[in-house]
Amino acid sequence: MSAAESSRVVHEADVCVVGAGAGGAVVAAELAEGGARVVLLEQGPRHDIDKFSARPPEMLGRLYRDGGQTATLGSPPILLPLGRGLGGTTLVNSGTCFRTPPAVLERWAGEFGLDVDEATLAPCFERVEKALSVAEVTPELAGANALVARRGAERLGWSHGYLRRNARGCVGSGVCVFGCPTSAKQHTGITYVPRAQAAGAQVLTGADVRKVRVDRGRAHAVEGRLPGGRRLEVRAPRVVIACGTIHTPLLLQRSRIRDASGQRGRNLSLHPATAAFALMDEVVDMARGVPQSFYVDEFASEGMMFEGVAGPPAYAAMALPLTGAAHARAMSRYRHLAQFGLMVSDSSRGHLHVLGSRPVIRYSLSREDLAKFRAGLERLRQLFQAAGAREVYLPLPAGVTPASACADDLKLMAFHPLGTARADARASHGVTDGDLAVHGVEGLYIADGSVVPSALGVNPQLTIMALATRLAFHLLDREPPGGASRPARDRRDGSAQADGKPRTQELTCPS
Amino acid sequence: MSAELERFIAAAPLPQRLGLRVLLALASRPRGMALLARFPLAQQAAFSTLALGRYDDPAVGRALGWNAEQVVAAGRELRRSEGRP
Ligand SMILES: Cc1cc2nc3c(=O)[nH]c(=O)nc-3n(C[C@H](O)[C@H](O)[C@H](O)COP(=O)(O)OP(=O)(O)OC[C@H]3O[C@@H](n4cnc5c(N)ncnc54)[C@H](O)[C@@H]3O)c2cc1C
């Protein structure tokens, strides 16, 4: 046996899932519990919670891809942090849980031909919410930062509420996005991944998948590298890619999967965000309590959603839109600083391409979205002023007002990239079909943010997980418990087979 | 520069890493500061990164009512006593 052969690790499975984030971990657990032999491959590590230090720079460097400094090119450049490791971005997210808004589902059915509606997805949402212990934040746990926004919203008569989150036994440590030190946040790395393992799935970390092998139009294996340079091969008649919106199109491209629609890497929506600070009379101690615990949705129909955001001094100092003495003065009153965020449901669309092995992400803000930011920043100012702020610090250069801001004046981040392998029933318009099967390739599926065909206007993790649940049960050829039965049919084009049986190959899934 | 900030910068993709190092070098000299003042975005990037490091210092945090060590210790205790993962 050659040295190369002996350093090659080969696994066999019914399904190989690539990426252990919101989508991948859910698919892997549901399939494994359904009786399938599953191998789950994750590029990042299993993070050791004993090393969570609640210190932002260290944790950004440790838990995030590129230290959280992945950025888009365009006007303006936008920071786009992504998680990496078991749990994917759910490990570092804020834990906010929204179901897909019904109007969005209607649009998907009408515009993209997807067979989804509130009722058919409800069992999947229920299942995910139960698995993640999703519940509304209590006012006590929400902390004083939320109280500031609540007071402002109440005085203005704006619609608002406490957010629903996937947390259990949360004590409001204030560092959700820097690694929850109490394991209260029910990210997929401590929920679905252990379930997958308990049901027999093999989970490999440090597994960098380089290629999906396709032969005569059928996926049959994935190839990658393990730590130490060992070559990895997983032979499986079904492959589910869940590398996230930025990395899934790259894997498809590396694998030379035909892109008949020309949509791969396109349609990138970001849900761009910004945040303002306010100096209050009262002590806020923004990092005491749940940072993202409260929302104001008065202007959601106009594409503007306001949600809480907060963190320890190092985080606040980095985010505070001031420099020099003004920054030092505001930071000396950190205990009195409040912060609240604005997210814009974008009509701007970006696209990805590859340079070397890295993604290049292009995205520029449309006029329409710029207008939403202008209006949103003005509303943030109003919110804080109504709450009694002494000073409001908007994320704009000195002397620039919301009304006069141009795109390059905005200080934006984005946390919710979606759409780069969008689902569309028509092979000419989408990368996957409505059942998340890649058009034109048998046995290849996608289960992550990349399939979400339009901006959601809300945080996406629950949508991604519900779609992943639906895919898993589809692959098992079962209905999610509680779901209405759906006739067996050709999942590719929606038409019934002559014999009424699904065309795709069955898994042997003992129940 | 603290080890934590160094790790944060080292984790950045190459172009940003190089860019940040140049900006931080400029920000450490009066003439560099004057130059940066002409480019508000670059100035803000340098300033934000330095502020991230400065306010991460445990002593600075404690003076502002934040104690990372205490937060971590409380988390560890909770996980131990309740058998959380
Ligand atoms: C700071 C922050 C806060 C957020 N807050 C919220 C929130 O409160 N609510 C909400 O709904 N959403 C939130 N989000 C977004 C949400 O977490 C993501 O939308 C979601 O996790 C995306 O799921 P995914 O499956 O598409 O990708 P991910 O969860 O990112 O998982 C992809 C996984 O694939 C792995 N991978 C990539 N390439 C490869 C490869 N070649 N081989 C093997 N593995 C690979 C990655 O390492 C990663 O672990 C937040 C995001 C951030 C950054």
XYZ file of C-alpha atoms and ligand atoms in Angstrom:
649
model
C 0.000 0.000 0.000
C 1.397 3.426 -0.903
C 1.987 6.111 1.733
C -0.822 8.122 0.146
C -3.189 5.148 0.404
C -2.317 4.471 4.036
C -2.954 8.105 4.936
C -6.359 8.000 3.279
C -9.423 7.721 5.501
C -12.467 6.175 3.839
C -15.985 6.091 5.243
C -19.199 4.719 3.824
C -22.606 6.139 4.626
C -26.146 6.459 3.385
C -25.833 10.217 3.591
C -22.821 12.480 3.922
C -23.602 15.916 5.341
C -21.044 18.689 4.856
C -21.091 21.489 7.447
C -22.400 21.295 11.021
C -24.180 24.635 11.366
C -27.849 25.544 11.386
C -28.752 23.447 8.366
C -26.229 20.594 8.412
C -26.528 19.604 12.067
C -30.312 19.438 11.819
C -30.323 17.279 8.688
C -27.678 14.967 10.166
C -29.556 14.440 13.441
C -32.958 13.897 11.858
C -31.560 11.449 9.316
C -29.526 9.535 11.886
C -32.515 9.284 14.202
C -34.547 8.138 11.228
C -32.169 5.209 10.853
C -29.803 6.411 8.135
C -26.052 5.888 8.386
C -24.763 9.457 8.464
C -21.302 10.980 8.302
C -21.220 14.669 9.283
C -18.134 16.604 8.208
C -17.208 19.960 9.732
C -14.252 22.047 8.698
C -13.877 23.814 12.039
C -13.150 22.343 15.463
C -15.255 21.260 18.397
C -14.795 24.381 20.517
C -13.863 23.836 24.135
C -16.293 25.810 26.266
C -13.780 25.886 29.109
C -11.753 28.198 26.900
C -14.601 30.689 26.432
C -13.184 33.777 28.076
C -15.958 36.369 27.533
C -13.244 38.581 26.021
C -14.227 39.824 22.559
C -10.910 39.982 20.681
C -9.821 36.549 21.823
C -13.192 34.953 21.102
C -13.537 36.627 17.712
C -10.168 35.137 16.797
C -11.113 31.721 18.127
C -14.762 31.130 17.200
C -15.174 33.041 13.947
C -13.915 32.353 10.460
C -11.283 34.989 9.614
C -11.556 36.336 13.152
C -15.001 37.684 12.238
C -13.397 39.975 9.678
C -14.804 38.527 6.475
C -15.896 41.561 4.483
C -17.705 42.420 1.284
C -16.308 44.577 -1.501
C -18.597 47.362 -2.636
C -20.225 50.514 -1.476
C -20.017 50.477 1.481
C -17.780 47.552 2.484
C -19.695 45.416 4.983
C -18.308 43.166 7.719
C -19.870 39.714 7.407
C -18.905 37.543 10.389
C -19.349 33.779 10.106
C -18.958 31.019 12.672
C -16.809 27.949 12.122
C -16.907 24.729 14.089
C -19.541 22.369 15.487
C -22.657 24.530 15.578
C -21.432 26.728 12.712
C -22.696 30.269 13.026
C -25.337 29.192 15.566
C -22.490 28.892 18.083
C -21.870 32.626 17.901
C -25.293 33.966 17.075
C -27.613 35.981 19.282
C -30.216 33.258 19.584
C -33.152 35.200 18.182
C -35.813 32.963 16.683
C -38.391 34.014 14.110
C -40.483 31.801 11.911
C -40.526 32.740 8.246
C -43.094 35.533 7.814
C -46.205 34.237 5.986
C -45.911 36.954 3.323
C -42.427 35.680 2.482
C -43.708 32.114 2.112
C -46.445 33.356 -0.191
C -43.831 35.079 -2.298
C -41.779 31.885 -2.468
C -44.787 29.953 -3.685
C -45.724 32.567 -6.282
C -42.342 33.738 -7.512
C -40.162 30.649 -7.096
C -42.774 27.892 -7.374
C -41.946 26.464 -3.946
C -44.458 24.147 -2.347
C -44.351 25.781 1.081
C -46.869 27.563 3.213
C -47.401 28.276 6.869
C -49.385 25.109 7.494
C -47.000 22.679 5.787
C -43.940 24.167 7.467
C -45.569 24.435 10.909
C -44.636 20.885 12.025
C -41.007 21.534 11.076
C -40.935 24.805 13.000
C -42.571 23.166 16.005
C -40.029 20.388 15.944
C -37.083 22.774 15.761
C -38.480 25.073 18.437
C -38.932 22.146 20.770
C -35.429 20.854 20.110
C -33.948 24.282 20.824
C -36.176 25.194 23.808
C -37.341 28.363 22.067
C -39.126 30.745 24.432
C -39.761 34.456 24.856
C -37.201 36.381 26.901
C -38.577 37.583 30.236
C -38.342 41.319 31.000
C -36.138 40.529 34.030
C -33.590 38.724 31.887
C -33.765 41.258 29.078
C -31.884 43.847 31.112
C -31.880 47.626 31.200
C -30.744 48.054 27.594
C -34.048 46.542 26.463
C -35.909 48.733 28.944
C -34.534 51.870 27.285
C -35.848 50.782 23.893
C -39.125 49.664 25.396
C -39.663 53.037 27.053
C -38.966 54.818 23.770
C -41.276 52.547 21.786
C -44.070 52.883 24.342
C -43.853 56.669 24.332
C -43.942 56.735 20.554
C -46.698 54.133 20.351
C -44.523 51.861 18.196
C -45.182 48.131 18.016
C -42.607 46.170 20.011
C -42.030 43.044 22.074
C -39.603 40.656 23.684
C -37.841 38.300 21.320
C -38.096 34.535 21.271
C -34.754 32.794 21.705
C -33.225 29.343 21.779
C -31.885 29.429 25.319
C -32.366 27.312 28.409
C -31.315 28.429 31.859
C -29.930 31.727 30.547
C -28.653 34.093 33.239
C -27.931 37.008 30.901
C -24.135 36.751 30.693
C -24.221 39.343 27.915
C -21.767 37.650 25.551
C -23.910 35.444 23.254
C -21.846 36.340 20.204
C -18.533 35.688 21.969
C -19.390 32.166 23.143
C -22.054 31.514 25.764
C -20.169 30.655 28.978
C -23.164 28.912 30.599
C -24.151 26.687 27.648
C -27.582 28.269 27.899
C -27.735 29.065 24.215
C -29.061 25.976 22.510
C -26.881 26.153 19.411
C -26.804 23.146 17.118
C -23.371 22.074 18.402
C -24.885 21.146 21.776
C -28.345 20.107 20.592
C -28.532 18.479 17.182
C -24.899 17.331 16.887
C -25.020 15.229 20.094
C -28.376 13.841 18.964
C -26.847 12.834 15.652
C -23.956 11.146 17.446
C -26.244 9.373 19.897
C -28.135 7.977 16.915
C -24.923 6.616 15.441
C -23.762 9.385 13.117
C -20.035 9.780 12.710
C -18.946 13.364 13.227
C -15.561 14.452 11.930
C -14.178 17.874 12.804
C -11.287 19.514 11.008
C -12.677 17.907 7.852
C -12.214 20.350 5.005
C -14.361 19.132 2.137
C -12.860 20.047 -1.210
C -15.075 18.273 -3.681
C -18.296 16.372 -4.235
C -17.739 13.587 -6.756
C -20.427 13.227 -9.388
C -20.491 10.437 -11.913
C -23.030 10.218 -14.739
C -25.188 12.861 -13.156
C -25.212 11.256 -9.727
C -23.353 12.340 -6.561
C -21.603 9.389 -4.946
C -18.785 10.630 -2.714
C -17.073 13.616 -1.162
C -13.357 14.230 -0.875
C -11.514 16.374 1.583
C -8.630 16.754 3.963
C -8.323 15.917 7.625
C -5.934 17.509 10.123
C -2.370 16.484 9.376
C -3.091 16.444 5.666
C -4.696 12.990 5.561
C -7.032 12.543 2.637
C -10.665 11.861 3.397
C -13.212 10.143 1.237
C -16.810 9.488 2.170
C -18.740 7.271 -0.208
C -22.444 7.925 -0.011
C -25.303 7.797 -2.505
C -26.621 11.023 -1.043
C -24.732 14.157 -0.175
C -26.167 17.169 1.637
C -24.096 20.346 1.371
C -24.578 22.783 4.271
C -21.457 24.950 4.243
C -23.431 28.182 4.544
C -24.344 30.885 2.042
C -20.773 31.968 1.348
C -19.063 28.573 1.157
C -21.654 26.301 -0.450
C -21.390 27.919 -3.912
C -17.614 27.594 -3.678
C -17.854 23.855 -3.033
C -20.296 23.463 -5.933
C -17.898 25.309 -8.186
C -14.834 23.347 -7.026
C -16.793 20.180 -7.714
C -17.523 21.369 -11.250
C -21.243 20.880 -10.765
C -22.977 22.258 -13.841
C -24.731 25.553 -13.196
C -27.410 25.517 -15.858
C -29.357 28.382 -14.301
C -26.371 30.707 -14.011
C -27.643 31.541 -10.515
C -24.907 29.933 -8.461
C -23.225 32.560 -6.300
C -25.784 35.212 -7.259
C -28.844 36.673 -5.470
C -26.898 37.280 -2.268
C -29.039 39.120 0.251
C -27.393 40.230 3.493
C -29.979 41.876 5.760
C -27.432 44.650 6.380
C -27.396 46.158 9.831
C -26.114 49.067 11.826
C -26.559 50.316 15.371
C -26.728 53.544 17.351
C -25.698 54.327 20.904
C -27.327 56.650 23.407
C -26.097 58.188 26.623
C -28.724 57.761 29.328
C -29.124 59.247 32.797
C -29.698 55.842 34.328
C -27.178 53.044 34.667
C -27.763 50.655 31.770
C -24.868 48.198 32.069
C -25.702 46.976 28.601
C -23.865 43.670 28.979
C -26.020 42.624 31.924
C -28.931 40.719 30.480
C -29.659 39.251 27.081
C -28.072 41.526 24.449
C -30.686 40.760 21.808
C -33.882 40.511 23.779
C -36.216 43.169 22.424
C -37.532 44.263 19.047
C -39.447 47.148 17.526
C -41.302 46.075 14.387
C -43.388 49.190 13.773
C -41.709 49.684 10.384
C -41.199 46.044 9.419
C -43.539 46.429 6.454
C -41.201 49.173 5.191
C -38.237 46.786 5.480
C -36.855 48.124 8.776
C -36.531 45.987 11.844
C -35.006 47.182 15.105
C -33.462 44.694 17.515
C -31.384 44.943 20.653
C -27.638 44.654 20.560
C -25.107 45.118 23.345
C -21.874 43.800 24.777
C -18.961 44.314 27.150
C -16.779 47.449 27.072
C -14.326 46.108 24.466
C -17.209 45.395 22.107
C -18.866 48.765 22.769
C -15.566 50.610 22.310
C -15.077 48.953 18.936
C -18.627 49.683 17.799
C -18.998 53.222 19.146
C -18.999 55.575 16.137
C -16.692 58.165 17.670
C -12.960 58.803 17.766
C -10.491 60.697 19.950
C -11.633 62.573 23.022
C -15.327 62.151 22.204
C -14.861 58.388 22.196
C -12.967 58.432 25.503
C -15.620 60.650 27.078
C -18.480 58.416 25.964
C -16.640 55.269 27.043
C -15.964 56.744 30.479
C -19.756 56.649 30.800
C -20.037 53.098 29.462
C -22.364 52.110 32.281
C -24.840 54.686 30.989
C -24.607 53.719 27.323
C -27.504 51.994 25.589
C -27.387 50.499 22.108
C -30.009 49.384 19.619
C -29.718 47.965 16.127
C -31.384 48.481 12.759
C -31.627 45.786 10.101
C -32.813 46.456 6.575
C -34.650 43.866 4.520
C -32.621 44.412 1.393
C -33.499 44.566 -2.257
C -29.783 44.957 -3.097
C -28.242 41.732 -4.375
C -24.607 40.722 -4.317
C -22.658 37.898 -5.849
C -19.704 35.697 -5.067
C -16.706 34.589 -6.991
C -13.532 32.811 -6.063
C -9.998 34.154 -5.892
C -7.561 31.360 -5.171
C -9.634 29.358 -2.743
C -11.220 32.359 -1.040
C -14.628 33.895 -1.669
C -14.772 37.393 -3.049
C -18.104 38.873 -2.007
C -19.426 41.794 -4.007
C -22.380 43.740 -2.721
C -23.372 47.380 -3.054
C -26.302 49.034 -1.403
C -29.156 50.006 -3.726
C -30.736 53.455 -3.560
C -33.848 51.886 -2.125
C -31.925 50.280 0.734
C -29.952 53.459 1.352
C -33.286 55.218 1.768
C -34.315 52.612 4.341
C -31.107 53.178 6.297
C -31.622 56.935 6.221
C -35.166 56.573 7.507
C -34.163 53.883 9.985
C -31.354 55.923 11.513
C -33.717 58.846 11.968
C -36.147 56.489 13.704
C -33.402 55.145 15.959
C -32.650 58.699 16.995
C -36.350 59.265 17.698
C -36.537 56.055 19.711
C -33.646 57.040 21.954
C -34.815 60.613 22.310
C -38.265 59.435 23.337
C -36.570 57.185 25.903
C -34.879 60.245 27.409
C -31.377 60.007 25.922
C -29.006 62.859 26.723
C -27.017 62.225 23.574
C -27.472 59.925 20.593
C -24.481 58.631 18.635
C -25.497 57.621 15.144
C -23.105 55.504 13.087
C -22.276 58.301 10.667
C -19.186 60.473 10.146
C -19.155 63.809 11.992
C -21.355 66.373 10.298
C -23.345 63.824 8.276
C -27.052 63.537 9.009
C -29.218 60.541 8.138
C -30.901 62.557 5.386
C -27.598 63.522 3.780
C -25.821 60.178 4.244
C -24.526 58.392 1.185
C -23.827 54.661 1.103
C -20.134 55.063 1.914
C -20.995 57.033 5.050
C -22.730 54.010 6.554
C -20.985 51.704 8.991
C -22.613 48.376 8.223
C -22.338 44.791 9.289
C -24.376 41.815 8.122
C -25.197 38.615 9.932
C -27.748 36.935 7.682
C -26.354 36.140 4.227
C -28.813 34.147 2.097
C -29.676 33.119 -1.429
C -26.508 32.141 -3.352
C -27.852 28.707 -4.345
C -31.451 29.712 -4.365
C -34.299 27.261 -4.556
C -36.596 27.610 -7.531
C -38.828 24.912 -8.967
C -37.538 25.814 -12.433
C -34.093 24.482 -13.325
C -33.545 27.584 -15.448
C -33.974 29.874 -12.425
C -32.585 28.140 -9.379
C -29.688 26.008 -8.170
C -31.959 23.650 -6.232
C -35.569 22.684 -6.681
C -38.266 23.242 -4.086
C -37.169 20.105 -2.247
C -33.589 21.384 -2.081
C -32.253 18.837 -4.579
C -29.608 20.340 -6.849
C -31.087 20.647 -10.323
C -29.510 18.218 -12.736
C -27.634 16.083 -10.184
C -29.192 13.036 -8.558
C -28.494 12.539 -4.874
C -27.146 16.032 -4.170
C -28.985 18.411 -1.843
C -28.355 21.735 -0.116
C -29.559 22.609 3.380
C -28.302 25.998 4.498
C -28.896 29.705 4.058
C -27.854 29.605 0.421
C -31.153 28.025 -0.691
C -33.340 30.731 0.872
C -34.535 32.480 -2.274
C -35.389 35.930 -0.949
C -34.609 38.248 1.913
C -36.671 37.329 4.970
C -36.792 40.606 6.872
C -36.183 38.609 10.064
C -33.325 36.570 11.529
C -32.974 33.374 9.496
C -31.753 30.492 11.672
C -35.200 29.026 12.305
C -36.106 29.188 8.612
C -32.888 27.373 7.703
C -33.479 24.731 10.368
C -37.126 24.214 9.409
C -36.165 23.753 5.748
C -33.414 21.344 6.832
C -35.943 19.374 8.889
C -38.256 19.221 5.895
C -35.414 17.961 3.703
C -34.434 15.272 6.222
C -37.955 13.894 6.405
C -38.241 14.085 2.654
C -35.079 11.975 2.336
C -36.519 9.538 4.840
C -39.715 9.636 2.791
C -41.723 10.394 5.900
C -43.778 13.304 7.083
C -42.396 15.283 10.013
C -44.382 14.197 13.093
C -47.528 16.279 13.252
C -47.388 17.043 9.536
C -50.303 16.508 7.183
C -49.590 13.668 4.808
C -48.488 14.683 1.374
C -48.927 12.422 -1.634
C -45.795 10.582 -2.718
C -44.682 12.076 -5.982
C -41.740 13.043 -8.036
C -40.046 15.590 -5.816
C -38.061 17.018 -8.697
C -40.755 18.577 -10.774
C -43.779 18.186 -8.598
C -45.551 15.797 -10.951
C -46.760 12.439 -9.685
C -44.935 9.368 -10.938
C -47.017 6.846 -12.795
C -46.558 4.371 -9.961
C -47.020 7.019 -7.283
C -43.547 6.267 -5.823
C -40.757 8.772 -5.395
C -38.130 8.508 -8.108
C -35.164 9.050 -5.854
C -33.360 6.050 -4.407
C -34.712 4.888 -1.044
C -32.652 4.751 2.080
C -32.976 1.676 4.184
C -34.320 3.260 7.324
C -35.505 0.799 9.953
C -37.990 2.585 12.186
C -0.440 45.116 21.749
C -2.122 42.434 23.878
C -1.921 38.772 22.900
C -5.718 38.762 22.457
C -5.654 41.659 20.010
C -2.700 40.111 18.216
C -4.685 36.876 17.807
C -7.676 38.837 16.494
C -5.569 40.603 13.871
C -3.696 37.426 12.950
C -7.021 35.702 12.227
C -8.048 38.281 9.612
C -7.817 37.483 5.900
C -4.483 38.550 4.421
C -5.553 41.852 2.798
C -7.299 43.079 5.946
C -4.463 41.864 8.125
C -1.885 43.796 6.153
C -4.149 46.830 5.941
C -4.806 46.831 9.675
C -1.128 46.529 10.520
C -0.337 49.515 8.318
C -3.176 51.546 9.860
C -2.094 50.669 13.392
C 1.502 51.598 12.614
C 0.298 54.962 11.296
C -1.949 55.484 14.305
C 1.015 55.065 16.637
C 2.809 58.163 15.247
C 1.623 61.781 15.387
C 2.316 62.330 11.678
C 0.554 59.080 10.854
C -2.433 60.197 12.904
C -2.554 63.453 10.984
C -2.529 61.516 7.736
C -5.279 59.163 8.922
C -7.467 62.121 9.871
C -7.831 62.812 6.146
C -9.423 59.365 5.627
C -12.298 58.994 8.105
C -13.055 55.336 7.273
C -9.440 54.282 7.721
C -9.152 56.375 10.853
C -12.270 54.769 12.311
C -10.956 51.268 11.486
C -7.636 51.943 13.240
C -9.351 53.583 16.159
C -11.914 50.793 16.587
C -9.240 48.104 16.561
C -7.103 49.916 19.125
C -10.176 50.551 21.274
C -11.088 46.860 21.106
C -7.697 46.049 22.591
C -7.607 48.851 25.152
C -11.049 48.203 26.629
C -10.455 44.457 26.689
C -7.893 44.989 29.441
C -9.480 43.359 32.524
C -8.578 46.337 34.738
C -10.228 48.786 32.323
C -13.286 46.548 32.101
C -13.606 46.289 35.876
C -13.466 50.063 36.220
C -16.469 50.181 33.899
C -18.427 47.563 35.832
C -17.574 44.576 33.670
C -15.709 41.566 34.989
C -15.121 38.913 32.329
C -13.464 36.528 34.777
C -16.483 36.629 37.032
C -18.839 35.972 34.121
C -16.767 32.971 33.059
C -16.471 31.611 36.606
C -20.220 31.918 37.150
C -20.801 30.082 33.876
C -18.414 27.307 34.830
C -20.103 26.897 38.203
C -23.548 26.783 36.630
C -22.458 24.187 34.111
C -20.857 22.084 36.816
C -23.743 22.260 39.262
C -26.446 21.639 36.655
C -24.509 19.171 34.522
C -24.780 21.367 31.443
C -22.588 20.478 28.443
C -22.981 37.489 15.225
C -24.151 36.784 14.608
C -25.384 36.823 15.236
C -26.477 36.173 14.665
N -27.668 36.176 15.328
C -28.708 35.483 14.830
C -29.918 35.396 15.556
O -30.020 35.919 16.659
N -30.941 34.708 15.004
C -30.843 34.123 13.774
O -31.839 33.575 13.314
N -29.704 34.180 13.075
C -28.620 34.812 13.582
N -27.448 34.820 12.911
C -27.367 34.098 11.631
C -27.444 32.571 11.751
O -26.626 32.096 12.788
C -27.045 31.981 10.410
O -27.949 32.477 9.441
C -27.097 30.468 10.353
O -26.294 29.871 11.339
C -26.636 30.011 8.972
O -26.775 28.626 8.898
P -26.053 27.801 7.750
O -26.373 26.380 7.965
O -26.374 28.432 6.457
O -24.480 28.066 7.963
P -23.565 27.981 9.252
O -24.373 27.927 10.486
O -22.572 29.079 9.121
O -22.824 26.570 9.085
C -21.964 26.291 8.019
C -20.882 25.338 8.516
O -20.226 24.745 7.397
C -18.850 24.654 7.661
N -18.116 24.566 6.393
C -17.932 25.549 5.476
N -17.187 25.083 4.452
C -16.904 23.788 4.730
C -16.156 22.772 4.051
N -15.573 23.004 2.873
N -16.036 21.544 4.631
C -16.649 21.281 5.822
N -17.363 22.211 6.507
C -17.494 23.450 5.965
C -18.554 25.931 8.428
O -17.326 25.839 9.155
C -19.796 26.056 9.318
O -19.596 25.416 10.564
C -26.333 35.481 13.432
C -25.098 35.464 12.797
C -24.008 36.096 13.373
C -22.682 36.071 12.670
